[in-house]
Short mmCIF file of C-alpha atoms in Angstrom, two decimals:
data_model
loop_
_atom_site.label_atom_id
_atom_site.label_comp_id
_atom_site.label_asym_id
_atom_site.label_seq_id
_atom_site.Cartn_x
_atom_site.Cartn_y
_atom_site.Cartn_z
CA MET A 3 3.17 26.13 8.99
CA LEU A 4 5.71 24.12 11.96
CA SER A 5 5.86 27.37 13.79
CA VAL A 6 1.86 27.52 14.05
CA LEU A 7 1.88 24.37 15.54
CA ASN A 8 4.50 24.34 17.69
CA HIS A 9 2.54 27.55 19.22
CA LEU A 10 -0.83 25.43 18.83
CA TYR A 11 0.81 22.18 20.82
CA SER A 12 3.38 24.22 23.05
CA PRO A 13 2.16 23.47 27.19
CA GLY A 14 1.26 27.03 27.08
CA ALA A 15 -1.08 26.72 24.61
CA VAL A 16 -2.71 24.12 26.01
CA LYS A 17 -2.97 24.31 29.05
CA GLY A 18 -4.28 28.26 28.66
CA ARG A 19 -6.76 28.98 25.47
CA CYS A 20 -5.20 27.97 22.08
CA SER A 21 -4.83 30.71 20.02
CA VAL A 22 -5.74 29.11 16.92
CA SER A 23 -9.68 27.83 16.65
CA LEU A 24 -10.59 24.54 16.26
CA PRO A 25 -11.30 24.27 12.79
CA MET A 26 -7.84 25.67 11.64
CA ALA A 27 -6.84 23.22 14.36
CA SER A 28 -8.70 20.64 12.66
CA VAL A 29 -6.93 21.92 9.47
CA LEU A 30 -3.60 21.77 10.99
CA LEU A 31 -3.50 17.84 12.65
CA THR A 32 -4.12 17.19 8.24
CA PHE A 33 -0.49 18.08 7.86
CA SER A 34 1.36 17.11 11.02
CA LEU A 35 0.27 14.64 14.19
CA ARG A 36 3.63 14.94 15.09
CA HIS A 37 3.55 18.27 16.77
CA ASN A 38 1.26 17.21 19.13
CA LEU A 39 1.84 17.89 23.45
CA ARG A 40 3.17 15.03 24.75
CA LEU A 41 3.39 15.50 28.94
CA VAL A 42 4.84 13.22 31.64
CA ALA A 43 2.22 12.27 33.53
CA SER A 44 2.21 13.67 37.53
CA GLY A 45 3.81 11.48 40.41
CA CYS A 46 1.50 9.34 42.42
CA ARG A 47 1.11 9.83 45.86
CA TYR A 48 -1.14 7.42 46.38
CA VAL A 49 -0.25 4.35 49.30
CA SER A 50 -0.27 1.82 46.38
CA LYS A 51 2.66 0.54 43.65
CA THR A 52 3.10 3.68 41.60
CA ALA A 53 1.97 2.95 38.01
CA PRO A 54 4.50 3.08 35.77
CA LYS A 55 5.15 6.69 33.51
CA THR A 56 4.06 7.09 30.37
CA LEU A 57 4.21 9.69 28.13
CA SER A 58 0.18 10.61 26.66
CA GLU A 59 -0.34 12.57 23.67
CA PHE A 60 -2.42 15.64 23.56
CA GLU A 61 -3.36 15.60 26.67
CA TYR A 62 -3.22 17.96 29.92
CA ASP A 63 -1.16 16.40 32.96
CA ALA A 64 -3.56 16.99 36.39
CA PRO A 65 -6.82 18.62 36.81
CA SER A 66 -7.16 22.49 37.28
CA MET A 67 -9.99 24.20 38.81
CA LYS A 68 -10.22 27.56 38.83
CA THR A 69 -14.40 27.92 40.14
CA PRO A 70 -16.50 25.84 42.10
CA VAL A 71 -18.38 23.82 39.65
CA PRO A 72 -20.64 24.82 38.52
CA GLY A 73 -18.97 28.58 38.01
CA PRO A 74 -20.57 31.60 37.47
CA LYS A 75 -20.56 31.22 32.79
CA SER A 76 -22.21 27.89 33.27
CA GLN A 77 -24.60 28.73 35.71
CA GLU A 78 -25.98 31.60 33.89
CA LEU A 79 -25.81 29.58 30.52
CA LYS A 80 -28.28 27.27 32.22
CA LYS A 81 -30.05 30.20 32.85
CA GLN A 82 -30.74 31.22 30.07
CA LEU A 83 -31.08 27.84 28.28
CA GLY A 84 -33.99 27.57 30.81
CA GLU A 85 -35.62 30.10 28.77
CA ILE A 86 -35.94 27.55 26.23
CA GLN A 87 -36.43 24.19 27.95
CA ASN A 88 -36.00 22.03 31.25
CA VAL A 89 -31.91 21.93 32.91
CA GLY A 90 -33.32 20.13 35.69
CA ALA A 91 -30.58 17.69 34.72
CA ILE A 92 -27.83 19.40 33.48
CA ASN A 93 -24.64 19.80 35.84
CA PHE A 94 -22.59 22.45 34.12
CA PHE A 95 -21.72 23.69 30.51
CA CYS A 96 -18.39 22.36 29.05
CA ASN A 97 -15.80 24.19 26.60
CA TYR A 98 -15.47 21.22 24.46
CA GLU A 99 -12.43 22.96 21.97
CA GLU A 100 -10.50 23.14 25.10
CA SER A 101 -11.33 19.10 26.66
CA ARG A 102 -8.18 16.96 25.44
CA GLY A 103 -7.86 12.98 26.05
CA ASN A 104 -8.99 12.47 29.86
CA TYR A 105 -9.73 15.91 30.51
CA LEU A 106 -13.38 17.60 30.20
CA VAL A 107 -12.89 21.14 29.98
CA ASP A 108 -16.16 23.32 31.23
CA ALA A 109 -17.59 27.12 30.43
CA ASP A 110 -15.30 28.15 33.27
CA GLY A 111 -12.56 27.04 32.38
CA ASN A 112 -12.16 24.14 34.72
CA ARG A 113 -10.23 21.20 33.80
CA MET A 114 -11.35 17.88 35.33
CA LEU A 115 -10.11 14.09 34.62
CA ASP A 116 -13.05 12.70 33.25
CA LEU A 117 -14.43 9.30 34.76
CA TYR A 118 -17.93 9.10 33.60
CA THR A 119 -17.02 10.32 30.06
CA GLN A 120 -21.19 11.30 28.60
CA ILE A 121 -22.33 8.26 30.42
CA SER A 122 -19.87 6.28 28.97
CA SER A 123 -19.93 7.10 25.69
CA VAL A 124 -16.58 8.93 24.59
CA PRO A 125 -14.12 5.43 23.19
CA ILE A 126 -10.99 7.10 22.62
CA GLY A 127 -11.30 10.23 24.73
CA TYR A 128 -11.78 14.19 23.46
CA ASN A 129 -10.81 15.56 20.50
CA HIS A 130 -8.54 12.72 19.78
CA PRO A 131 -6.02 13.60 16.55
CA ALA A 132 -7.69 10.36 14.93
CA LEU A 133 -10.92 12.04 14.94
CA MET A 134 -9.79 15.42 13.90
CA LYS A 135 -7.47 13.87 10.76
CA ALA A 136 -10.52 12.00 9.75
CA VAL A 137 -13.32 15.05 9.72
CA THR A 138 -10.93 17.48 7.72
CA ASN A 139 -10.22 14.16 5.03
CA PRO A 140 -11.71 15.35 1.79
CA ASN A 141 -12.38 11.71 0.99
CA ASN A 142 -15.06 11.71 4.33
CA LEU A 143 -16.96 15.42 3.14
CA SER A 144 -19.46 13.39 1.59
CA ALA A 145 -20.12 11.14 5.03
CA PHE A 146 -20.67 14.82 6.58
CA VAL A 147 -22.74 16.71 4.45
CA ASN A 148 -24.97 14.37 3.26
CA ARG A 149 -27.13 12.50 5.83
CA PRO A 150 -28.86 9.25 4.04
CA ALA A 151 -32.27 7.40 4.63
CA LEU A 152 -29.96 4.11 4.95
CA GLY A 153 -33.11 1.90 5.35
CA ILE A 154 -34.06 3.11 0.70
CA LEU A 155 -31.04 5.26 -0.02
CA PRO A 156 -27.91 3.41 1.15
CA PRO A 157 -24.47 5.33 0.11
CA GLU A 158 -22.36 2.87 -2.98
CA ASN A 159 -19.38 1.98 0.12
CA PHE A 160 -22.68 1.59 2.74
CA PRO A 161 -21.47 -2.41 2.38
CA GLU A 162 -18.30 -1.77 2.29
CA LYS A 163 -17.57 0.39 5.63
CA LEU A 164 -19.53 -1.54 7.60
CA ILE A 165 -17.99 -5.00 6.84
CA GLU A 166 -15.13 -2.60 7.77
CA THR A 167 -16.29 -1.76 11.11
CA LEU A 168 -18.98 -3.20 12.70
CA LEU A 169 -19.12 -6.81 11.56
CA SER A 170 -15.03 -6.43 11.94
CA VAL A 171 -16.08 -6.31 15.46
CA ALA A 172 -19.40 -8.95 15.73
CA PRO A 173 -20.03 -11.02 18.47
CA SER A 174 -20.22 -14.57 18.02
CA GLY A 175 -22.68 -16.08 16.07
CA MET A 176 -24.29 -13.54 14.91
CA THR A 177 -24.49 -12.73 11.25
CA ARG A 178 -26.33 -9.94 10.85
CA LEU A 179 -26.72 -6.68 12.20
CA GLN A 180 -29.06 -3.48 11.91
CA THR A 181 -28.12 -0.18 12.16
CA MET A 182 -29.82 2.50 14.32
CA ALA A 183 -29.03 6.07 15.61
CA CYS A 184 -28.78 5.48 19.49
CA GLY A 185 -29.29 2.77 22.18
CA SER A 186 -33.16 3.43 22.72
CA CYS A 187 -34.64 2.94 18.95
CA SER A 188 -31.44 -0.45 18.90
CA ASN A 189 -33.64 -1.44 21.97
CA GLU A 190 -37.12 -1.00 20.79
CA ASN A 191 -36.21 -2.42 16.99
CA ALA A 192 -34.71 -5.59 19.01
CA PHE A 193 -37.98 -6.00 20.37
CA LYS A 194 -39.88 -5.50 17.27
CA SER A 195 -37.40 -8.20 15.20
CA MET A 196 -37.74 -10.97 17.97
CA PHE A 197 -41.93 -10.10 18.51
CA ILE A 198 -41.32 -10.78 14.26
CA TRP A 199 -39.36 -14.11 15.12
CA TYR A 200 -41.59 -15.26 17.40
CA ARG A 201 -44.61 -14.96 14.99
CA VAL A 202 -42.89 -15.59 11.67
CA SER A 203 -45.30 -19.16 11.26
CA VAL A 204 -49.01 -17.33 11.43
CA LEU A 205 -50.08 -14.90 9.16
CA ALA A 206 -49.18 -11.68 10.92
CA CYS A 207 -50.25 -8.88 8.31
CA SER A 208 -53.76 -8.35 9.05
CA TYR A 209 -56.04 -5.64 8.82
CA VAL A 210 -56.96 -5.61 12.50
CA CYS A 211 -53.40 -5.00 13.74
CA LEU A 212 -54.31 -1.58 12.78
CA PHE A 213 -56.89 -1.63 15.64
CA LYS A 214 -54.65 -3.32 18.07
CA GLN A 215 -56.23 -7.31 17.85
CA ALA A 216 -55.38 -10.82 17.76
CA PRO A 217 -54.23 -12.57 15.20
CA GLY A 218 -52.31 -8.44 13.49
CA CYS A 219 -51.27 -7.53 16.57
CA PRO A 220 -50.33 -10.61 19.03
CA ASP A 221 -50.16 -10.57 22.93
CA LEU A 222 -46.56 -11.46 23.72
CA SER A 223 -43.82 -9.85 25.87
CA ILE A 224 -40.52 -9.77 26.87
CA LEU A 225 -39.17 -10.30 30.33
CA SER A 226 -37.37 -8.12 31.68
CA PHE A 227 -35.08 -7.65 35.01
CA MET A 228 -35.26 -5.44 38.02
CA GLY A 229 -32.47 -3.11 37.95
CA GLY A 230 -32.41 -3.05 34.45
CA PHE A 231 -32.00 -0.17 32.00
CA HIS A 232 -33.19 -0.63 28.02
CA GLY A 233 -33.92 3.85 27.23
CA ARG A 234 -36.64 5.88 27.70
CA THR A 235 -38.74 5.40 24.64
CA LEU A 236 -42.18 3.98 25.44
CA GLY A 237 -41.81 -0.01 24.70
CA CYS A 238 -38.10 -0.10 26.69
CA LEU A 239 -39.98 1.53 29.24
CA ALA A 240 -41.64 -1.40 30.22
CA THR A 241 -38.68 -2.91 30.11
CA THR A 242 -36.39 -0.30 32.39
CA HIS A 243 -36.38 -0.84 36.63
CA SER A 244 -33.60 1.32 37.89
CA LYS A 245 -35.14 4.80 38.45
CA VAL A 246 -39.03 5.87 39.80
CA ILE A 247 -38.39 9.02 37.84
CA HIS A 248 -38.02 7.45 34.52
CA LYS A 249 -41.50 5.50 34.68
CA LEU A 250 -43.13 8.44 36.25
CA ASP A 251 -46.88 9.02 34.96
CA ILE A 252 -45.81 7.22 31.80
CA PRO A 253 -48.49 4.56 30.37
CA SER A 254 -46.44 0.46 30.84
CA LEU A 255 -47.07 -3.09 28.95
CA ASP A 256 -47.80 -5.33 31.14
CA TRP A 257 -44.69 -7.44 30.69
CA PRO A 258 -42.79 -9.54 33.60
CA ILE A 259 -40.37 -8.87 35.79
CA ALA A 260 -37.75 -11.09 37.13
CA PRO A 261 -35.64 -10.30 40.11
CA PHE A 262 -31.81 -10.22 38.93
CA PRO A 263 -29.66 -11.61 41.24
CA ARG A 264 -28.07 -9.16 44.52
CA LEU A 265 -24.41 -10.47 44.89
CA GLN A 266 -22.88 -10.09 48.37
CA TYR A 267 -19.05 -8.80 48.73
CA PRO A 268 -16.57 -10.15 49.07
CA LEU A 269 -17.56 -12.99 46.44
CA GLU A 270 -15.09 -15.52 47.72
CA GLU A 271 -16.29 -15.37 50.70
CA PHE A 272 -20.38 -15.87 49.72
CA ALA A 273 -19.66 -18.01 47.14
CA ARG A 274 -22.44 -20.25 48.71
CA GLU A 275 -25.39 -17.33 48.87
CA ASN A 276 -24.44 -16.41 45.88
CA SER A 277 -25.01 -19.39 44.12
CA GLN A 278 -27.81 -19.64 45.66
CA GLU A 279 -29.11 -16.31 44.96
CA GLU A 280 -28.86 -17.03 41.73
CA ALA A 281 -30.47 -20.48 41.53
CA ARG A 282 -34.32 -18.39 43.01
CA CYS A 283 -33.61 -15.82 40.15
CA LEU A 284 -33.38 -18.34 37.44
CA GLU A 285 -36.44 -20.17 39.08
CA GLU A 286 -38.33 -17.22 38.89
CA VAL A 287 -37.71 -16.38 35.56
CA GLU A 288 -38.48 -19.70 34.19
CA ASP A 289 -41.34 -19.85 36.36
CA LEU A 290 -42.42 -16.37 35.35
CA ILE A 291 -42.02 -17.28 31.74
CA VAL A 292 -44.22 -20.44 32.58
CA LYS A 293 -47.31 -18.24 34.52
CA TRP A 294 -46.96 -15.59 30.79
CA ARG A 295 -47.99 -17.86 28.46
CA GLN A 296 -50.54 -19.30 30.78
CA LYS A 297 -51.69 -15.83 30.93
CA GLY A 298 -52.19 -16.04 27.14
CA LYS A 299 -49.39 -13.21 26.85
CA PRO A 300 -46.62 -15.37 26.03
CA VAL A 301 -42.68 -14.27 26.10
CA ALA A 302 -41.05 -13.38 22.72
CA GLY A 303 -37.99 -12.76 24.40
CA VAL A 304 -35.81 -12.04 27.75
CA VAL A 305 -33.41 -9.04 27.55
CA VAL A 306 -30.52 -8.62 30.10
CA GLU A 307 -27.74 -5.91 30.99
CA PRO A 308 -24.23 -8.38 31.57
CA ILE A 309 -23.89 -5.86 33.69
CA GLN A 310 -26.79 -3.67 35.16
CA ALA A 311 -25.45 -0.43 34.84
CA GLU A 312 -27.93 2.47 35.43
CA GLY A 313 -29.32 0.04 38.21
CA GLY A 314 -26.31 -0.14 40.20
CA ASP A 315 -23.64 -1.62 38.32
CA ASN A 316 -24.95 -5.46 39.51
CA HIS A 317 -22.70 -8.39 37.69
CA ALA A 318 -23.86 -11.73 38.32
CA SER A 319 -21.80 -15.26 37.45
CA SER A 320 -20.57 -16.01 33.59
CA ASP A 321 -22.88 -18.98 35.21
CA PHE A 322 -25.63 -17.72 35.32
CA PHE A 323 -26.05 -15.71 31.98
CA ILE A 324 -25.73 -19.09 30.48
CA LYS A 325 -27.89 -21.03 32.57
CA LEU A 326 -30.46 -18.33 31.83
CA ARG A 327 -30.00 -18.31 27.96
CA ASN A 328 -30.15 -22.27 28.11
CA ILE A 329 -33.82 -21.84 29.49
CA ALA A 330 -34.52 -18.94 26.93
CA ARG A 331 -33.79 -21.56 24.50
CA LYS A 332 -35.92 -23.83 26.19
CA HIS A 333 -38.69 -21.81 26.17
CA GLY A 334 -38.35 -20.72 22.84
CA CYS A 335 -37.95 -17.27 23.57
CA ALA A 336 -35.38 -14.61 21.83
CA PHE A 337 -32.02 -13.94 23.71
CA HIS A 338 -30.50 -10.36 23.93
CA ALA A 339 -28.05 -9.34 25.37
CA ASP A 340 -28.39 -6.08 25.97
CA GLU A 341 -24.67 -4.24 25.59
CA VAL A 342 -25.70 0.02 24.86
CA GLN A 343 -23.47 0.33 27.93
CA THR A 344 -20.87 -2.11 28.30
CA GLY A 345 -20.01 -3.17 24.80
CA GLY A 346 -17.03 -1.00 23.27
CA GLY A 347 -14.12 -2.58 25.37
CA ALA A 348 -14.33 -0.68 28.39
CA THR A 349 -14.84 -4.93 30.42
CA GLY A 350 -11.06 -5.49 28.84
CA LYS A 351 -13.38 -7.59 26.32
CA PHE A 352 -15.24 -5.76 23.08
CA TRP A 353 -18.34 -7.17 24.29
CA ALA A 354 -18.99 -8.17 28.27
CA HIS A 355 -20.62 -11.15 27.41
CA GLU A 356 -17.24 -13.30 26.34
CA HIS A 357 -16.09 -13.22 29.91
CA TRP A 358 -19.04 -15.49 30.13
CA GLY A 359 -16.99 -17.90 27.76
CA THR A 360 -19.36 -19.25 25.48
CA ASP A 361 -19.60 -19.15 21.68
CA ASP A 362 -23.55 -18.79 21.40
CA PRO A 363 -23.78 -15.65 24.19
CA ALA A 364 -27.63 -14.68 22.27
CA ASP A 365 -29.73 -14.50 19.69
CA ILE A 366 -29.57 -10.82 19.15
CA VAL A 367 -27.02 -7.96 20.55
CA SER A 368 -28.26 -4.65 20.61
CA PHE A 369 -25.08 -1.64 21.17
CA SER A 370 -24.58 2.30 21.33
CA LYS A 371 -22.71 4.11 23.24
CA LYS A 372 -18.38 3.79 22.81
CA MET A 373 -19.87 2.48 19.42
CA LEU A 374 -20.55 5.88 18.47
CA SER A 375 -24.11 4.71 16.77
CA GLY A 376 -26.77 2.36 17.49
CA GLY A 377 -27.55 -0.68 16.15
CA TYR A 378 -28.22 -4.31 17.27
CA TYR A 379 -26.69 -7.73 15.83
CA HIS A 380 -28.61 -10.72 14.89
CA THR A 381 -28.58 -14.30 14.50
CA ASP A 382 -30.17 -15.54 10.74
CA GLU A 383 -33.32 -16.48 12.56
CA LEU A 384 -34.15 -13.41 13.27
CA GLN A 385 -33.85 -11.57 10.19
CA PRO A 386 -37.46 -9.95 9.51
CA ASP A 387 -39.16 -11.05 6.31
CA LYS A 388 -40.43 -7.70 4.15
CA GLY A 389 -38.87 -4.50 3.91
CA TYR A 390 -40.21 -1.31 6.53
CA ARG A 391 -41.02 -3.86 9.11
CA ILE A 392 -37.78 -2.98 10.95
CA PHE A 393 -37.39 0.85 10.20
CA ASN A 394 -37.01 4.90 10.34
CA THR A 395 -35.88 7.48 8.20
CA TRP A 396 -32.06 7.20 8.59
CA MET A 397 -31.79 4.21 10.43
CA GLY A 398 -27.84 5.19 11.51
CA ASP A 399 -25.36 7.47 10.54
CA PRO A 400 -22.90 6.93 8.24
CA SER A 401 -20.98 9.44 9.11
CA LYS A 402 -20.06 8.24 13.05
CA ASN A 403 -19.30 4.89 10.93
CA LEU A 404 -16.38 6.92 9.89
CA PHE A 405 -15.16 7.91 13.26
CA LEU A 406 -16.11 4.04 14.73
CA SER A 407 -12.66 3.00 11.70
CA GLU A 408 -11.05 5.47 13.44
CA VAL A 409 -11.45 4.44 17.02
CA LEU A 410 -11.19 0.58 15.91
CA ASN A 411 -7.92 1.19 14.65
CA ILE A 412 -6.68 2.89 18.00
CA ILE A 413 -7.98 0.68 20.00
CA ARG A 414 -6.12 -2.31 17.63
CA ARG A 415 -3.36 -0.49 17.33
CA GLU A 416 -2.42 0.91 20.77
CA ASN A 417 -3.79 -2.43 22.62
CA LEU A 418 -6.21 -0.56 24.22
CA LEU A 419 -7.91 -3.55 25.90
CA GLU A 420 -4.85 -4.40 27.40
CA GLU A 421 -4.77 -1.17 28.43
CA VAL A 422 -8.32 -1.42 29.79
CA THR A 423 -7.26 -4.28 31.72
CA ARG A 424 -4.49 -3.02 33.16
CA SER A 425 -5.71 0.55 34.39
CA GLY A 426 -8.57 -1.48 35.53
CA LYS A 427 -6.99 -3.42 37.72
CA ALA A 428 -5.13 -0.86 39.18
CA LEU A 429 -8.62 1.33 39.26
CA LEU A 430 -10.37 -1.44 41.08
CA GLN A 431 -7.15 -2.71 44.02
CA GLY A 432 -7.36 0.98 45.08
CA LEU A 433 -11.20 0.79 45.30
CA TYR A 434 -10.31 -2.36 47.68
CA GLU A 435 -7.48 -0.50 49.38
CA LEU A 436 -9.91 2.88 50.26
CA GLN A 437 -12.77 0.95 51.28
CA THR A 438 -10.42 -0.96 53.60
CA GLN A 439 -9.72 2.29 54.84
CA TYR A 440 -13.04 3.77 55.23
CA PRO A 441 -15.11 0.93 55.97
CA HIS A 442 -17.68 3.27 56.85
CA LEU A 443 -17.80 5.34 53.69
CA LEU A 444 -17.03 2.85 51.42
CA SER A 445 -18.47 -1.14 50.61
CA ARG A 446 -18.95 -3.15 47.53
CA ALA A 447 -16.54 -2.19 45.23
CA ARG A 448 -16.52 -4.02 42.10
CA GLY A 449 -15.56 -4.09 38.45
CA GLN A 450 -14.16 -5.58 35.41
CA GLY A 451 -11.38 -3.68 33.47
CA THR A 452 -12.75 -0.06 33.53
CA PHE A 453 -16.14 -0.29 33.51
CA CYS A 454 -16.22 -0.19 37.78
CA ALA A 455 -18.41 0.76 40.91
CA ILE A 456 -18.30 1.38 44.86
CA ASP A 457 -21.14 1.91 47.65
CA ALA A 458 -21.97 4.38 49.87
CA ARG A 459 -23.17 4.21 52.84
CA ASP A 460 -26.26 5.89 51.69
CA ASP A 461 -27.53 8.17 48.88
CA VAL A 462 -26.76 11.07 50.77
CA THR A 463 -23.31 10.58 50.88
CA ARG A 464 -22.57 9.28 47.65
CA ASP A 465 -24.19 12.40 46.37
CA ASN A 466 -21.98 14.25 48.65
CA LEU A 467 -18.96 13.18 47.19
CA LEU A 468 -19.64 13.40 43.94
CA LEU A 469 -19.58 17.11 44.32
CA LYS A 470 -17.01 16.96 46.43
CA THR A 471 -14.97 15.04 43.93
CA ARG A 472 -15.92 16.75 41.00
CA ASP A 473 -15.01 20.19 42.73
CA LYS A 474 -11.36 19.03 43.53
CA GLY A 475 -10.89 18.26 39.31
CA VAL A 476 -12.58 14.49 38.80
CA LEU A 477 -15.77 13.95 37.47
CA LEU A 478 -17.53 10.74 38.11
CA GLY A 479 -21.26 9.72 38.24
CA GLY A 480 -23.81 7.59 40.05
CA CYS A 481 -26.23 4.47 39.85
CA GLY A 482 -28.46 2.71 41.12
CA GLU A 483 -29.60 3.93 45.17
CA ARG A 484 -25.70 4.61 45.97
CA SER A 485 -23.11 3.63 43.82
CA ILE A 486 -20.69 5.68 41.99
CA ARG A 487 -19.87 4.34 38.57
CA PHE A 488 -16.52 4.91 36.83
CA ARG A 489 -16.58 4.69 33.61
CA PRO A 490 -13.50 6.27 31.75
CA ALA A 491 -12.34 6.11 28.14
CA LEU A 492 -10.27 3.23 26.68
CA VAL A 493 -7.23 5.89 26.71
CA PHE A 494 -7.50 5.85 30.44
CA LYS A 495 -4.25 4.79 32.12
CA GLU A 496 -2.41 3.64 35.24
CA HIS A 497 -1.40 6.99 36.45
CA HIS A 498 -4.87 8.48 35.35
CA ALA A 499 -6.27 5.93 38.02
CA HIS A 500 -3.27 6.59 40.55
CA GLN A 501 -4.05 10.41 40.13
CA PHE A 502 -8.14 9.81 40.44
CA LEU A 503 -6.87 7.67 43.98
CA ASN A 504 -4.93 10.50 45.48
CA ILE A 505 -7.76 13.03 44.92
CA PHE A 506 -10.35 10.60 46.07
CA ASN A 507 -8.55 9.95 49.50
CA ASP A 508 -7.78 13.39 49.91
CA VAL A 509 -11.72 14.22 50.17
CA LEU A 510 -12.19 11.27 52.17
CA ALA A 511 -9.68 11.71 54.24
CA GLU A 512 -12.16 15.65 54.87
CA TYR A 513 -15.08 13.92 55.13
CA LYS A 514 -16.97 14.27 58.02
#
């Protein structure tokens, strides 16, 4: 057994292809994790101070590129899949069996440092040994084999597992939890909960609701923000305002849209201007709430992201969000913090709204992505009064809750939120230096933790930089009109940040 493990975790096996299949490797992991490969990170040549070298378990030491991306195998697979479905958004195909930690391997054997992580949804890297071990634990088999309809027939250990996992990281003031399967359905049902709460004093259980008439179907609204992204289902699309392609040709609800602050950077040089901008947006929020009430479409809830992610990594101050929360309360609107992308630790706190420094941040907090499933926390007041009002077949997945349990254990045991803060400082400091060195290409570096972004001079430059960086072995994402976003896993270390900065510096130096 040990000889097989030694071969599986030898440098040659990891840097090439493992000779043992992934299912077999999973079984072997349950016997011993101490034989995982430890590789010292390669040295940094970046101009800033080199981070201390650390041992990294079960991970490669650097990117390794064999072909352009997408390579020939990815192109052939894309052609094959194109006969079945639309492939316009596909970048390349992946070999997830060979991916490790912070490194994603594609179908052509290219190994890339991944700072995009499946649109910010990988919490502790690829094929983490703790998750592999959970798969092979006989006590977990039932959760993987059987997927119950949680709303009517949950497993007997379901309350215990929720207390152990999701409720153990509940936001301040959140006493209740509703599990769901993804970000969109989490927000969609959170909206429904706000509408139900708003109408709690009205007899809404009326026959006329089947025909979309009042009082059973009241003409209520949700206030959202320009640049926001809350999902692609019909209700969520009415609050999504980040890209035209998301909404093109799709009918939408007539709901109010407020401006989100457009801060100027560096923040310390534009404190007065940014304060005025936030005040302008808050005034517009209050005006819209009043106008929509006068139109006969009262605002039942306000939804906002702590950082507008898809819309361009747009930040606002803690003071802005606290005042926004107070405006919602003043006008009797529920306040919904959408933490689908920001939740789970990427900002250096488990929930991005914790940076606001208030004990009463919201009435509803939705989550998904790094939480591995979906759902929303809410206060007692937003608990629906009847069964089936918030309902679908699965309402989540208990097997993902098993993985989340392991993720939370790793976060606590390895102090990953502190790690995120350290590596985030290294990443952001490097971005500051690069925008100083290449002011004709980069500007507006910003972020919290490793949840960072920087602007290119235009969208064409941004897209070209993404492709050139990918060809050198680093996977990044774009957002907004011209922003590059960084979404590494929580196991992203300082030496990974410097590894990226070295490569990005090379790309910028060569860029014409």
